[in-house]
């Protein structure tokens, strides 16, 4: 059995703990919702081939979360301004979502620390500039398709 699968739960637990610390959240459930919301906001902007490329770069449990419920026809729009993406993150399960401002940047930085760097970089090289910007420390550039600067 590949080590990636043998250690999947421990690696996900470590990612979730780090994400919760970065986001300043108190529970695993709060953290999970924010992580899921960030992944879904990103996934909605990708075509089918891009979804598969990115999924392959994620650790096993995050990959499962990223593709769960996905259909090839899901692609909805290009990357809007960062504030619109942040609002979309907060809109998932709004009664239980405690996403702080800057959630995308915080999850992006944590994901970069927990993903296989080479694999992640190879996947990023195959995606659009806006998609790459989404994960580059979560920062967008004001006026770009990837969103506004973080405050």
Short mmCIF file of C-alpha atoms in Angstrom, two decimals, residues 31-94:
data_model
loop_
_atom_site.label_atom_id
_atom_site.label_comp_id
_atom_site.label_asym_id
_atom_site.label_seq_id
_atom_site.Cartn_x
_atom_site.Cartn_y
_atom_site.Cartn_z
CA UNK A 31 -11.76 24.54 10.09
CA UNK A 32 -13.06 21.80 7.81
CA UNK A 33 -15.87 24.04 6.53
CA UNK A 34 -13.45 26.85 5.66
CA UNK A 35 -10.98 24.48 3.96
CA UNK A 36 -13.80 22.85 2.00
CA UNK A 37 -15.17 26.26 1.00
CA UNK A 38 -11.77 27.42 -0.27
CA UNK A 39 -11.32 24.23 -2.31
CA UNK A 40 -14.82 24.51 -3.81
CA UNK A 41 -14.44 28.20 -4.67
CA UNK A 42 -11.28 27.28 -6.57
CA UNK A 43 -12.74 24.15 -8.21
CA UNK A 44 -15.69 26.09 -9.65
CA UNK A 45 -13.28 28.14 -11.76
CA UNK A 46 -11.56 25.15 -13.38
CA UNK A 47 -12.36 23.11 -16.45
CA UNK A 48 -12.47 19.31 -16.12
CA UNK A 49 -8.84 18.72 -17.12
CA UNK A 50 -7.66 21.38 -14.66
CA UNK A 51 -9.70 19.84 -11.84
CA UNK A 52 -7.96 16.51 -12.39
CA UNK A 53 -4.51 18.08 -12.65
CA UNK A 54 -4.98 19.99 -9.40
CA UNK A 55 -6.58 17.05 -7.58
CA UNK A 56 -3.55 14.93 -8.38
CA UNK A 57 -1.31 17.45 -6.59
CA UNK A 58 -3.27 17.29 -3.32
CA UNK A 59 -2.68 14.98 -0.37
CA UNK A 60 -5.12 12.04 -0.39
CA UNK A 61 -7.88 13.30 1.94
CA UNK A 62 -7.80 16.83 0.52
CA UNK A 63 -8.03 15.28 -2.97
CA UNK A 64 -11.16 13.41 -1.90
CA UNK A 65 -12.72 16.58 -0.47
CA UNK A 66 -11.79 18.52 -3.61
CA UNK A 67 -13.50 16.10 -6.03
CA UNK A 68 -16.44 15.01 -3.85
CA UNK A 69 -19.68 15.84 -5.63
CA UNK A 70 -17.88 17.27 -8.66
CA UNK A 71 -19.35 17.06 -12.15
CA UNK A 72 -17.54 17.97 -15.35
CA UNK A 73 -20.20 20.60 -16.13
CA UNK A 74 -19.61 22.48 -12.86
CA UNK A 75 -17.27 25.15 -14.28
CA UNK A 76 -19.09 28.39 -13.54
CA UNK A 77 -16.95 31.42 -14.13
CA UNK A 78 -13.57 32.99 -14.39
CA UNK A 79 -11.82 34.13 -11.22
CA UNK A 80 -13.59 37.20 -9.81
CA UNK A 81 -12.06 39.81 -7.53
CA UNK A 82 -10.59 38.44 -4.29
CA UNK A 83 -13.38 39.98 -2.20
CA UNK A 84 -15.98 38.06 -4.24
CA UNK A 85 -14.04 34.82 -3.74
CA UNK A 86 -13.82 35.49 0.01
CA UNK A 87 -17.58 36.10 0.11
CA UNK A 88 -18.12 32.80 -1.70
CA UNK A 89 -15.97 31.04 0.89
CA UNK A 90 -18.08 32.54 3.69
CA UNK A 91 -21.33 31.51 1.91
CA UNK A 92 -20.78 27.75 2.31
CA UNK A 93 -22.90 26.65 5.29
CA UNK A 94 -23.19 30.27 6.49
#
